[in-house]
mmCIF file of C-alpha atoms and ligand atoms in Angstrom:
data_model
loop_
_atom_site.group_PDB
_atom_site.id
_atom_site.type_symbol
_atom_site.label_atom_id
_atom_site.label_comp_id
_atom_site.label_asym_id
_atom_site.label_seq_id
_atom_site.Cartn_x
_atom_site.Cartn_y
_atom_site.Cartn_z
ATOM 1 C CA UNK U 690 2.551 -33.785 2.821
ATOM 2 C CA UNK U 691 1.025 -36.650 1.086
ATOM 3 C CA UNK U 692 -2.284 -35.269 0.759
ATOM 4 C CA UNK U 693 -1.861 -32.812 -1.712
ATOM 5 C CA UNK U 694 -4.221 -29.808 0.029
ATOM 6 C CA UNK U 695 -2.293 -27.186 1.732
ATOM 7 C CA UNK U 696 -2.205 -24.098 2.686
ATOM 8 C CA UNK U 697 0.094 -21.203 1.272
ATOM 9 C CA UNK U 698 1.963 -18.618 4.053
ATOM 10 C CA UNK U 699 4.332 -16.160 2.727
ATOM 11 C CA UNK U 700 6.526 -15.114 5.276
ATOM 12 C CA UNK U 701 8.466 -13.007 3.333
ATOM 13 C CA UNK U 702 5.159 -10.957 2.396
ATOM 14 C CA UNK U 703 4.101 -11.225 6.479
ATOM 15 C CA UNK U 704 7.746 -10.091 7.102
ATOM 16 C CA UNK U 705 6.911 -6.634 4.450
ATOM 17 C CA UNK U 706 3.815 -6.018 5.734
ATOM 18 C CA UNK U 707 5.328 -5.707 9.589
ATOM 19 C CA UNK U 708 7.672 -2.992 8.317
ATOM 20 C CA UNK U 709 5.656 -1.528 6.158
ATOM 21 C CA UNK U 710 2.272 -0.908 9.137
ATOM 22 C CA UNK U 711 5.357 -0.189 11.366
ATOM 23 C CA UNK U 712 6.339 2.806 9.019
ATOM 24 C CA UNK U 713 2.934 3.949 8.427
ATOM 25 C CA UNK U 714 1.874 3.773 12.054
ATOM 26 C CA UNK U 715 4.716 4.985 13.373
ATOM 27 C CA UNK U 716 4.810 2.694 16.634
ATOM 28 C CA UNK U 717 5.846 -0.186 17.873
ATOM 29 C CA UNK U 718 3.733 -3.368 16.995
ATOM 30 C CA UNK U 719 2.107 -5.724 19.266
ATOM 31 C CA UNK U 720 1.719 -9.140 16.925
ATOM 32 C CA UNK U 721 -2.097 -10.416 17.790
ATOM 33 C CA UNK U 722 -1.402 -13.981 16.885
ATOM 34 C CA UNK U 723 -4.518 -15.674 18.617
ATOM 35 C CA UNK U 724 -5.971 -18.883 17.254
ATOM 36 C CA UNK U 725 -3.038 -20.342 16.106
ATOM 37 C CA UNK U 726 -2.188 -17.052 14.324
ATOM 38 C CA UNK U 727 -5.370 -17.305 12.357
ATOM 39 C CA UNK U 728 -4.509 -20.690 11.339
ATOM 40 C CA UNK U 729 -1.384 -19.562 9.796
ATOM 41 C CA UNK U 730 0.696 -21.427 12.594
ATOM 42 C CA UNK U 731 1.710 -19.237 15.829
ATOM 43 C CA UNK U 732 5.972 -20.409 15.999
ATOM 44 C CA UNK U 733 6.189 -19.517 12.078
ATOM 45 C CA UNK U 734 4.541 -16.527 12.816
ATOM 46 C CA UNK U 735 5.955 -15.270 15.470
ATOM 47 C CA UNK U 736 9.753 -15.486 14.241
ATOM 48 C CA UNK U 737 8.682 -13.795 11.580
ATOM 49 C CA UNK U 738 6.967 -11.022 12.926
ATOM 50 C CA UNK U 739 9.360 -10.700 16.054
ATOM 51 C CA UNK U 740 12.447 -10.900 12.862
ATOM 52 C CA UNK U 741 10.878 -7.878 11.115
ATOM 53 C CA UNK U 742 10.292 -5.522 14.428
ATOM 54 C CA UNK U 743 7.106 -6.717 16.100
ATOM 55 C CA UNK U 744 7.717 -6.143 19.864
ATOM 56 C CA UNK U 745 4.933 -7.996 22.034
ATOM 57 C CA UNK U 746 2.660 -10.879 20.946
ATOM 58 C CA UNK U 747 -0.507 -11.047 22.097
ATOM 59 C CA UNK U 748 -2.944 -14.715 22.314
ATOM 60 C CA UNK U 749 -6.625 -15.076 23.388
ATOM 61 C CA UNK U 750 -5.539 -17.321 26.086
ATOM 62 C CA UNK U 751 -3.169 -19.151 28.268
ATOM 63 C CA UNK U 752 -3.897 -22.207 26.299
ATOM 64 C CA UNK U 753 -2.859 -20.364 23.756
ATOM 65 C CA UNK U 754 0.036 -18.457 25.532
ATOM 66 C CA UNK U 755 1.444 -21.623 26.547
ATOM 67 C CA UNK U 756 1.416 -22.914 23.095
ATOM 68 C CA UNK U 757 4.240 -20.193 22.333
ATOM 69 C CA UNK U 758 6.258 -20.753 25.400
ATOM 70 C CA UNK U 759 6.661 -24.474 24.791
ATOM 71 C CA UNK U 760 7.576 -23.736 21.089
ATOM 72 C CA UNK U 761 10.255 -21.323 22.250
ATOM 73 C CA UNK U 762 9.028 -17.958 22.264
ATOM 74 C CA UNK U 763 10.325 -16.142 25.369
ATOM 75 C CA UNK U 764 9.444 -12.865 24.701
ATOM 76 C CA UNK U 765 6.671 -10.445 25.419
ATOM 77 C CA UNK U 766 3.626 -12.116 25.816
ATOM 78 C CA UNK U 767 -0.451 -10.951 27.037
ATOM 79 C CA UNK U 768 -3.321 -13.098 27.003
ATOM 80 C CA UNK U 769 -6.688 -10.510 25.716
ATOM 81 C CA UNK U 770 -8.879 -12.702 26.962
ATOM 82 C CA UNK U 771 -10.196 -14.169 30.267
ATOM 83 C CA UNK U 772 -7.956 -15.945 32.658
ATOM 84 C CA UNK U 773 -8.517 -17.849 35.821
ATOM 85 C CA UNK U 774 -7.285 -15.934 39.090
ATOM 86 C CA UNK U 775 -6.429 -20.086 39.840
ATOM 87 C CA UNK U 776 -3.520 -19.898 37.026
ATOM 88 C CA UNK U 777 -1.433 -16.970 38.406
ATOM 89 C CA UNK U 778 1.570 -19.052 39.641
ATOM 90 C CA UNK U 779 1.555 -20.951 35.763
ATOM 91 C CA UNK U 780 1.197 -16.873 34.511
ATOM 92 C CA UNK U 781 3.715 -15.297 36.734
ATOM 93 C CA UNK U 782 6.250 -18.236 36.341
ATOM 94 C CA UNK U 783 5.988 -17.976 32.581
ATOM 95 C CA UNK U 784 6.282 -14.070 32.334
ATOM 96 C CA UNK U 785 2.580 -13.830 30.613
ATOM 97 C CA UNK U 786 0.919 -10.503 30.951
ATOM 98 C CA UNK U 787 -2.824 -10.527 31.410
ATOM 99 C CA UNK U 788 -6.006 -8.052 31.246
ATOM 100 C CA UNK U 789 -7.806 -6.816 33.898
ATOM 101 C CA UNK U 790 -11.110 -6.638 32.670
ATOM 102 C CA UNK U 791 -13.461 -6.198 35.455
ATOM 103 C CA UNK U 792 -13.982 -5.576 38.668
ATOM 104 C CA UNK U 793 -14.994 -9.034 39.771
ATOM 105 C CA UNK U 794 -11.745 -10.302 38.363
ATOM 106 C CA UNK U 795 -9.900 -7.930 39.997
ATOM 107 C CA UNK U 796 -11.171 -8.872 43.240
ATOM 108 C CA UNK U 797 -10.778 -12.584 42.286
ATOM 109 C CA UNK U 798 -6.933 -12.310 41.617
ATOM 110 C CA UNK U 799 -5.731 -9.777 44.533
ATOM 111 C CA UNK U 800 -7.484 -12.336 46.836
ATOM 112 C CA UNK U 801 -5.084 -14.525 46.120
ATOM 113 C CA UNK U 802 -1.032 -14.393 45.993
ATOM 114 C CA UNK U 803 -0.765 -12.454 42.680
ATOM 115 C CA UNK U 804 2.810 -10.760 43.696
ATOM 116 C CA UNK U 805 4.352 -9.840 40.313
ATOM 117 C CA UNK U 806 1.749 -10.762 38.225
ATOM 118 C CA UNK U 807 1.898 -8.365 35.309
ATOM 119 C CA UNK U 808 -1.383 -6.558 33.994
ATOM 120 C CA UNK U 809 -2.913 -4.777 31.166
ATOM 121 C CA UNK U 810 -6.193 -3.159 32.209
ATOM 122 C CA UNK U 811 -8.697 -2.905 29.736
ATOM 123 C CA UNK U 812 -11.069 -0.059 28.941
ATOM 124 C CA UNK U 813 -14.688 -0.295 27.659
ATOM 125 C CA UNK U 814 -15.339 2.220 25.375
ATOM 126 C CA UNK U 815 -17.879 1.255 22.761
ATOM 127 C CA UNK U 816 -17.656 -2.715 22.059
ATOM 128 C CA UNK U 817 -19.500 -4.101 25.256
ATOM 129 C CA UNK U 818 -17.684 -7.116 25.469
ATOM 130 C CA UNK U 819 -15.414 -7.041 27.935
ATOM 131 C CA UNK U 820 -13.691 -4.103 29.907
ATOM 132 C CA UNK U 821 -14.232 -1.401 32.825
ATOM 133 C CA UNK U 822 -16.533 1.235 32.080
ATOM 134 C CA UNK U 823 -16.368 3.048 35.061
ATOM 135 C CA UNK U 824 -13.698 5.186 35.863
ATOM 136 C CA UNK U 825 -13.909 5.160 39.420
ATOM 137 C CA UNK U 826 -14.139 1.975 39.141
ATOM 138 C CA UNK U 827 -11.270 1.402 36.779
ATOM 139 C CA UNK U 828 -9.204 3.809 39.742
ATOM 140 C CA UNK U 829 -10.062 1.180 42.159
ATOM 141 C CA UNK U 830 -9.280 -1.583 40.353
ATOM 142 C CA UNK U 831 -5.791 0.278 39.492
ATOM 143 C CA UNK U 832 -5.450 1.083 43.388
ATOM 144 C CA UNK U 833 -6.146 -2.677 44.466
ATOM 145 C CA UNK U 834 -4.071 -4.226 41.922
ATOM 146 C CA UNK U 835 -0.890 -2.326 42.777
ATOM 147 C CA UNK U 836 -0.856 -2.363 46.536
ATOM 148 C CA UNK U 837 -1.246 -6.679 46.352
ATOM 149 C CA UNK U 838 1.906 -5.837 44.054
ATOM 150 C CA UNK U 839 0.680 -6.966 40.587
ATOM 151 C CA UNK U 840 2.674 -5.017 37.950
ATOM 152 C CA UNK U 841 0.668 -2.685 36.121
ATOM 153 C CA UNK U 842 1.890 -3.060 32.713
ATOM 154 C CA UNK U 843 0.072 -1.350 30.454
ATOM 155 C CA UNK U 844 -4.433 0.344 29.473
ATOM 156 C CA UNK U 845 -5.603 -1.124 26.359
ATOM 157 C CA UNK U 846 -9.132 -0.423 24.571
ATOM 158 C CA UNK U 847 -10.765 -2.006 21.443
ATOM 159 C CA UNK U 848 -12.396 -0.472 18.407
ATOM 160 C CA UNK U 849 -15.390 -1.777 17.080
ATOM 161 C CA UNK U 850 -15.773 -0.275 13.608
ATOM 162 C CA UNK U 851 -12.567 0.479 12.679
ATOM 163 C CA UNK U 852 -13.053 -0.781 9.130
ATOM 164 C CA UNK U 853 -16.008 1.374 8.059
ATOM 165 C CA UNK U 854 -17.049 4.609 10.840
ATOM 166 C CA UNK U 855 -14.071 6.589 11.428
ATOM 167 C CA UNK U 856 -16.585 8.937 13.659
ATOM 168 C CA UNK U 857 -17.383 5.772 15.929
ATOM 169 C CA UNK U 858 -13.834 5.269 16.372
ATOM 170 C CA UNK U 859 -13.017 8.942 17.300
ATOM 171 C CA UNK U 860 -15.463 8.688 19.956
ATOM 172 C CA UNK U 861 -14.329 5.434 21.477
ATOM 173 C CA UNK U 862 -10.715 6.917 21.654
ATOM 174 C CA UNK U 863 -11.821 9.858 23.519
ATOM 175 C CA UNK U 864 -13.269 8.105 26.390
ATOM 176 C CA UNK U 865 -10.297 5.599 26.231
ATOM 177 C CA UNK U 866 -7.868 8.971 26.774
ATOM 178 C CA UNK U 867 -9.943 10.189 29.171
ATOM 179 C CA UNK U 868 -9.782 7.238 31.476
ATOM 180 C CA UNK U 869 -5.794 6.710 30.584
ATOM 181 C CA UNK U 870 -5.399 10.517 31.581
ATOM 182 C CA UNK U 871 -7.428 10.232 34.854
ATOM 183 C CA UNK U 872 -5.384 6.935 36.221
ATOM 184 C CA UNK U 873 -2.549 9.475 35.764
ATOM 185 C CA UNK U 874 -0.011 6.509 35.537
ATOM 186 C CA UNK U 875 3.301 6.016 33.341
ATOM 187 C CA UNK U 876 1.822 2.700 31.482
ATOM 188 C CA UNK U 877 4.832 1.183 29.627
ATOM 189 C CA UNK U 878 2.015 -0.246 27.342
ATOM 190 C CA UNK U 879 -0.788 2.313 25.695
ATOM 191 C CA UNK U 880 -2.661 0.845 22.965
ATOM 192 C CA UNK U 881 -5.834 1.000 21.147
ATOM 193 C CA UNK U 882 -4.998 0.201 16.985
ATOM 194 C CA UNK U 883 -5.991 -2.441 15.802
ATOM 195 C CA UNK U 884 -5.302 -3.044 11.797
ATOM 196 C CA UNK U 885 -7.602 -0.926 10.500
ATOM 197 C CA UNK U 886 -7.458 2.080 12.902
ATOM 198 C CA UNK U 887 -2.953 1.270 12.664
ATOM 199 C CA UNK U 888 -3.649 2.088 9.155
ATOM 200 C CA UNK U 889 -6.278 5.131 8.807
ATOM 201 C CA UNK U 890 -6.330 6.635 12.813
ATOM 202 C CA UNK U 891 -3.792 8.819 13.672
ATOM 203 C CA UNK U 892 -4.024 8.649 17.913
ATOM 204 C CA UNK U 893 -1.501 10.672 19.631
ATOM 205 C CA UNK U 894 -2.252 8.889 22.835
ATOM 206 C CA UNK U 895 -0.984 5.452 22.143
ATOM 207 C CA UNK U 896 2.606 3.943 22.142
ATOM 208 C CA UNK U 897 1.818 0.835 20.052
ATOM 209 C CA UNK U 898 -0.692 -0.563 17.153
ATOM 210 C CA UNK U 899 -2.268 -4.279 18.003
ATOM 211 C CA UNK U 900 -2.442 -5.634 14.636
ATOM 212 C CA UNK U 901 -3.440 -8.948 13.401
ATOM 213 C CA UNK U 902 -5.128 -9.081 9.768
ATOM 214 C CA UNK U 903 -3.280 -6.680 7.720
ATOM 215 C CA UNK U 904 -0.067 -8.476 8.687
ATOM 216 C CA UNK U 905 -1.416 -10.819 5.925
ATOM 217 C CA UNK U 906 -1.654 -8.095 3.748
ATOM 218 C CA UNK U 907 -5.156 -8.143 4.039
ATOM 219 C CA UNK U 908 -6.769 -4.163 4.868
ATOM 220 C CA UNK U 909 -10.053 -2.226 4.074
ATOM 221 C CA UNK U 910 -7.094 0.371 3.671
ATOM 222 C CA UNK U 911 -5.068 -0.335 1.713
ATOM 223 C CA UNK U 912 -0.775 0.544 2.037
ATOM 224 C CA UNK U 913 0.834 -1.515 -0.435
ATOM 225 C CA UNK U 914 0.118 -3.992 1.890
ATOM 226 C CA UNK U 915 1.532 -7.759 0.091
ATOM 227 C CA UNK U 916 -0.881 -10.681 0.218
ATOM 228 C CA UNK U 917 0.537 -13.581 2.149
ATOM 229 C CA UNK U 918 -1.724 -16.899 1.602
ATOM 230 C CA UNK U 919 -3.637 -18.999 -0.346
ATOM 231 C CA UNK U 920 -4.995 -22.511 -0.191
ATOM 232 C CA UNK U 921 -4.732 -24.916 -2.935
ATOM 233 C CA UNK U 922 -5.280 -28.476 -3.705
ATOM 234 C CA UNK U 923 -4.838 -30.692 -6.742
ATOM 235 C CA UNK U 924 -7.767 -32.700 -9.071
ATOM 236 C CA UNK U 925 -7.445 -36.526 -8.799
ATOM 237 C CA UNK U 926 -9.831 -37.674 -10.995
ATOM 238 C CA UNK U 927 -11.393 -36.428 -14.281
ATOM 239 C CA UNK U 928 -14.366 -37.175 -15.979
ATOM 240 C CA UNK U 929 -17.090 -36.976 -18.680
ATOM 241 C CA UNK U 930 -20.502 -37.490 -18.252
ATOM 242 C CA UNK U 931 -23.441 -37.718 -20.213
ATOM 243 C CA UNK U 932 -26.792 -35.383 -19.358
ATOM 244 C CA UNK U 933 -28.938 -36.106 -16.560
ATOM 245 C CA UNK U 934 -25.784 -37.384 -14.457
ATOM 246 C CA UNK U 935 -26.537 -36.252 -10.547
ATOM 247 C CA UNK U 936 -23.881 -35.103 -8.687
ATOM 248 C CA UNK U 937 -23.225 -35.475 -4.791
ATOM 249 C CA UNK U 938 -25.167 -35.931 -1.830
ATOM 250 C CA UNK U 939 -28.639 -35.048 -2.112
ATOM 251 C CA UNK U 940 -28.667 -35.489 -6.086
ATOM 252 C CA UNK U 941 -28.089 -31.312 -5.920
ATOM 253 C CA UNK U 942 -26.904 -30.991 -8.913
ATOM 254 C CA UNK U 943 -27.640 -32.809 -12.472
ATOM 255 C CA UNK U 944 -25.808 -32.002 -15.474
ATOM 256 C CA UNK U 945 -27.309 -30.768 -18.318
ATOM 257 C CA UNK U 946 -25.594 -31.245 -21.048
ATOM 258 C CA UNK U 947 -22.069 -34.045 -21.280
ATOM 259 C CA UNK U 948 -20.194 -32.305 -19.048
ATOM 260 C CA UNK U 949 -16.823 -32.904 -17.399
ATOM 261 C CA UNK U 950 -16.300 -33.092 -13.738
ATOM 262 C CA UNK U 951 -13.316 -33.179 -11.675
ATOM 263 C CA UNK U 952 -13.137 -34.284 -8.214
ATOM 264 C CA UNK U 953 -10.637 -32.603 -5.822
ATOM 265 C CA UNK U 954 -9.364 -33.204 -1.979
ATOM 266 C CA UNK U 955 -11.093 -30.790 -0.206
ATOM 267 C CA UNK U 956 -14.013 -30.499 1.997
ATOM 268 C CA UNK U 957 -15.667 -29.369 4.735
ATOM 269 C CA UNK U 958 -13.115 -30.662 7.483
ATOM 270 C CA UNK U 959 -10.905 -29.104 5.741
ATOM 271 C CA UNK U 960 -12.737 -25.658 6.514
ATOM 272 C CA UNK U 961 -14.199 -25.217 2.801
ATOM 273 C CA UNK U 962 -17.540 -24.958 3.861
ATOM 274 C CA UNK U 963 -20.946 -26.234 1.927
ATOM 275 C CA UNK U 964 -21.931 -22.531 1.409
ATOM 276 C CA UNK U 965 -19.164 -22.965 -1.419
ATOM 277 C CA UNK U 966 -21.209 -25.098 -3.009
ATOM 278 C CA UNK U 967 -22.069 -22.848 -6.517
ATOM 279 C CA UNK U 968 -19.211 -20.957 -6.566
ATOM 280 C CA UNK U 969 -15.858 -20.597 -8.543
ATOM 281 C CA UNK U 970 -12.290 -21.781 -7.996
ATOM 282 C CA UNK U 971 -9.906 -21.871 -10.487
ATOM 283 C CA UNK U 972 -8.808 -25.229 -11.782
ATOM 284 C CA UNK U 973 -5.238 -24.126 -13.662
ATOM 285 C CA UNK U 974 -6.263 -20.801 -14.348
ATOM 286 C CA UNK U 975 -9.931 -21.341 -15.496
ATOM 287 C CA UNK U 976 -12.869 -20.811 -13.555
ATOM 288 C CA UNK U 977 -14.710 -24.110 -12.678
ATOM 289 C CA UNK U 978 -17.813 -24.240 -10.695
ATOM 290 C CA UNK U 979 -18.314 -26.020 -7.171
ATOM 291 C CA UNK U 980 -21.652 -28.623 -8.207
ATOM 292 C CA UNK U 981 -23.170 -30.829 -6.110
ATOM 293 C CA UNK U 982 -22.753 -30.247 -2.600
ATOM 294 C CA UNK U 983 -19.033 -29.889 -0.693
ATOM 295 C CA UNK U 984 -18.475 -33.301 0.824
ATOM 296 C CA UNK U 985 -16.521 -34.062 3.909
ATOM 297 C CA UNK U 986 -13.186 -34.242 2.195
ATOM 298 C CA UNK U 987 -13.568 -33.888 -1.405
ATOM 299 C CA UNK U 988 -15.478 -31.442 -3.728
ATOM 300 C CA UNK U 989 -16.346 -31.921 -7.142
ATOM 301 C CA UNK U 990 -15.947 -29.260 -10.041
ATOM 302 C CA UNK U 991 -17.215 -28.343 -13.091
ATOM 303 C CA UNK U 992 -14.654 -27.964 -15.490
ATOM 304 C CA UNK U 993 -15.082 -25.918 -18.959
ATOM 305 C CA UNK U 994 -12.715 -28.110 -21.074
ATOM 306 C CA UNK U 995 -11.284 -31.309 -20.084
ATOM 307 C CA UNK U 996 -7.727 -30.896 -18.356
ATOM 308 C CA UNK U 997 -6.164 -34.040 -17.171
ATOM 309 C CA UNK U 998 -6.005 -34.959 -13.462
ATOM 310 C CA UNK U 999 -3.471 -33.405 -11.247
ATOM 311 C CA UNK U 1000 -4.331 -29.515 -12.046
ATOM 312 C CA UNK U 1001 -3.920 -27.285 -9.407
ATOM 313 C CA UNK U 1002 -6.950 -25.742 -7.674
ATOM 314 C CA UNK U 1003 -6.927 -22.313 -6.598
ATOM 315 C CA UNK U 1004 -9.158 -21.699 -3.455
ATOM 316 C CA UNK U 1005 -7.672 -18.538 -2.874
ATOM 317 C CA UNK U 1006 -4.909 -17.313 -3.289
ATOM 318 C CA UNK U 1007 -2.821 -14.868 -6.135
ATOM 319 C CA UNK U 1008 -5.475 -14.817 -8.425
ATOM 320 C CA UNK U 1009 -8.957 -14.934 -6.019
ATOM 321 C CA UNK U 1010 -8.645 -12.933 -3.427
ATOM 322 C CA UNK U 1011 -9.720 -14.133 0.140
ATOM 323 C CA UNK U 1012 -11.759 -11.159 0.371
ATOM 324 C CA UNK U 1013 -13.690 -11.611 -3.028
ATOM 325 C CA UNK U 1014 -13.903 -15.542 -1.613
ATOM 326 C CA UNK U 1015 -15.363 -14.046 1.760
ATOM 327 C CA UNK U 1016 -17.865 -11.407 0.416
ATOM 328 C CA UNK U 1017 -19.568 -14.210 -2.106
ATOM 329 C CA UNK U 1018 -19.754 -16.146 1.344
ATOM 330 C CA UNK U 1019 -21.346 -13.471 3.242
ATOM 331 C CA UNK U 1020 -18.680 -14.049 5.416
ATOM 332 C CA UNK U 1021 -14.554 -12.140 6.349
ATOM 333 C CA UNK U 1022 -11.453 -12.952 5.643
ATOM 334 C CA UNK U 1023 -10.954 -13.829 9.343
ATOM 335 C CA UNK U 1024 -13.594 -16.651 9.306
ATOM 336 C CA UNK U 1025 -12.224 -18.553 6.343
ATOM 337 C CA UNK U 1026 -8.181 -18.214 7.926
ATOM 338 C CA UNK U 1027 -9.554 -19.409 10.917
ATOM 339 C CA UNK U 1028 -11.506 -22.534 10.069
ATOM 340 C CA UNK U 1029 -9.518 -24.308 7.964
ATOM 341 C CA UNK U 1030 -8.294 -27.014 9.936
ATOM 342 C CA UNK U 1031 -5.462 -29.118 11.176
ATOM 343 C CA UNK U 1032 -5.871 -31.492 8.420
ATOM 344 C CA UNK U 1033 -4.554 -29.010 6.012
ATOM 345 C CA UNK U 1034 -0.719 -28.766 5.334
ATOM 346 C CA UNK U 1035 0.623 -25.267 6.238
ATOM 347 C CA UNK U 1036 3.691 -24.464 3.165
ATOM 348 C CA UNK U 1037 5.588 -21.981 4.970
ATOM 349 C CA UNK U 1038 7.492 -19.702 1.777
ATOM 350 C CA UNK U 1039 10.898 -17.892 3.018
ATOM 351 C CA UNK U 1040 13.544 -16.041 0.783
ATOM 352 C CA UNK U 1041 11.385 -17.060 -1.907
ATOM 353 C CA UNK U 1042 11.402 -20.870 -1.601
ATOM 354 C CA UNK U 1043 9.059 -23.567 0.032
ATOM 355 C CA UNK U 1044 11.167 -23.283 3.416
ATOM 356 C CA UNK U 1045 9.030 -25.495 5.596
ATOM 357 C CA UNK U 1046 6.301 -27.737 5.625
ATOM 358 C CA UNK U 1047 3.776 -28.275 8.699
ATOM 359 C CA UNK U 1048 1.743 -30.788 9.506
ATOM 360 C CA UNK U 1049 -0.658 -31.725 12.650
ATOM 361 C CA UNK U 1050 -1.161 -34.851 11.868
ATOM 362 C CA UNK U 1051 1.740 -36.135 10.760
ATOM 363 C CA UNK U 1052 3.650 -34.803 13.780
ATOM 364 C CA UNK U 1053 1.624 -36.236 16.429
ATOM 365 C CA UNK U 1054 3.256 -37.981 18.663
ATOM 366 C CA UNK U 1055 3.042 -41.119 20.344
ATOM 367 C CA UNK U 1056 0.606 -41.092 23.794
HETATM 368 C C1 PLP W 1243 -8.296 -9.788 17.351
HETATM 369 C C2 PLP W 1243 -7.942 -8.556 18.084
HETATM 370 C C3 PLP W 1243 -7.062 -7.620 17.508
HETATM 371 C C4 PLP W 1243 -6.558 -7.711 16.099
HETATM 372 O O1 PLP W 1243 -7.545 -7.310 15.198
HETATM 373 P P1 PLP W 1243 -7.221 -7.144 13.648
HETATM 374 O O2 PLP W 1243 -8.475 -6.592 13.097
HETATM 375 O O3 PLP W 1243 -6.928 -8.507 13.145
HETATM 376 O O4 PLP W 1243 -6.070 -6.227 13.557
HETATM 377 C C5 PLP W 1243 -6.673 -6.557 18.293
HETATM 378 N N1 PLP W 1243 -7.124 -6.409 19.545
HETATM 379 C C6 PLP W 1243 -7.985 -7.263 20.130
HETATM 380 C C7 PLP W 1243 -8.463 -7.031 21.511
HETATM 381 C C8 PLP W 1243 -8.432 -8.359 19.405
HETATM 382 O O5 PLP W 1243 -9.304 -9.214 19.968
#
């Protein structure tokens, strides 16, 4: 790293929080690292996960599925999202499971040679994104898939409040058991948790929780869950100025009084977003206020008392936590992991020390 703005993942707290959701859930754990993990960095994540008891990991996509299988990962693998009937020799070659997710698709895949191809279907019970509805429809789909000799791996559904309307959730699980009980079929793979619903649902139904966010300790229920990231950078230059100063693009801010401003690495490429622009980090400790607008890669800061240059900025982190960060942003915790980019140094912690170091761009390689 030579850019000193990175990126903070605990593994050791990940590594906790599997065993601990494992415990209180009581099943086994399918790992949703989509989106690069949610920019924590899918290989790092994985081992980790798979190393503390996860059993399947599941992507958005065979982009994304790929990704894992060229970094290593041989293990369980399903892609939640949509896939192209045209990619099942690249899907059944490469041992990726895949949802069935409507009847269209269905017809799309067994029209081809989909021998072997393994499948999850996926029931629609309250989100209306994607999923079969019907279960006569769902039956036929089942039928059709197993006589052109697809496996049929596993019946998944998805809650969509979770977090907040326990009543909501109750009713999408009982039309998700009633359309697992009528395909009347010995699904190695039964799963509805996600997170929130691992951690306050108790389902007898299901054989396994699909978690992603609490796994970085991050829960509207809380279980002693351990917070795993943060994202820091480091002032570079310190200064005073006298009243009436502007500040930034679009002369945004002016100070009002001799005030002392630090400027740090960070921008908006880097996923710290303009909406930032007003609130607080902390600059060693002490709050300091975002002024002026974000730019592209640096921000400046308005700093209480003068502290010389190279003081570490706390985005988020041990002492703001992404949550508080997300609510003043009108935003989740899921948004601000997932858009901060390449550009940022991922710090991998393990057994306590700074094990690794990641980079995009300073490990791309020659074309
Ligand atoms: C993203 C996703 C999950 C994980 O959700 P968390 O709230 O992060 O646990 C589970 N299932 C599906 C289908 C998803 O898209």
């Amino acid at each position: 790293m030579y850019r000193k703005t990175w990126m903070e993942i605990d593994l050791d707290a990940i590594s906790e929080n599997i065993k601990t959701i494992k415990a209180v859930c009581g099943k086994r754990l399918i790992a949703v690292l989509k989106a690069d993990a949610y920019g924590c960095g899918d290989i790092q994540v994985a081992k980790t996960v798979m190393e503390a008891g996860a059993s399947m990991i599941a992507v958005s996509s065979l982009d994304e599925a790929m990704m894992l299988r060229h970094q290593g990962y041989s293990g369980e693998l399903l892609i939640l999202g949509a896939t192209d009937p045209s990619d099942i020799p690249v899907l059944v070659e490469n041992g990726i499971s895949v949802t069935a997710y409507s009847t269209k698709w269905v017809k799309g895949v067994t029209s081809k040679n989909c021998g072997g191809l393994k499948v999850h279907l996926k029931v629609e019970t309250g989100m209306n994104r994607i999923g079969f509805k019907d279960i006569d429809e769902l039956k036929k789909a089942k039928g059709l898939l197993m006589l052109r000799g697809c496996s049929l791996d596993g019946i998944f559904t998805h809650f969509a409040k979770a977090d907040t309307d326990a009543e909501m959730t109750m009713k999408q699980y009982e039309r998700f058991a009633q359309a697992v009980k009528a395909m009347d079929y010995p699904f190695r793979w039964i799963h509805c948790d996600n997170s929130d619903a691992s951690l306050s649902f108790r389902d007898p139904l299901s054989n396994a929780c699909r978690i992603g966010i609490a796994m970085y300790g991050i829960s509207a229920f809380s279980h002693d869950l351990k917070p795993a990231l943060g994202l820091y950078t480091r002032t570079f230059m310190v200064k005073k100025l006298a009243p009436g100063e502007p500040i930034g693009y679009g002369s945004t801010y002016v100070t009002s009084g001799d005030e002392i401003i630090a400027t740090a690495p960070i921008g908006y490429a880097d996923g710290f977003i303009r909406a930032n622009q007003g609130r607080y980090v902390l600059v060693d400790g002490t709050p300091a206020e975002v002024v002026g607008r974000v730019c592209m890669d640096q921000v400046m800061l308005k700093l209480p008392e003068y502290k010389s240059e190279n003081a570490l900025v706390e985005i988020f982190g041990k002492n703001i936590p992404i949550e508080k960060m997300a609510a003043e942003l009108n935003t989740i915790p899921y948004e601000i992991m997932c858009l901060i980019s390449g550009r940022v140094t991922r710090v991998y912690i393990k057994n306590g020390t700074r094990a690794e170091e990641a980079n995009e761009r300073l490990s791309a390689k020659a074309i």
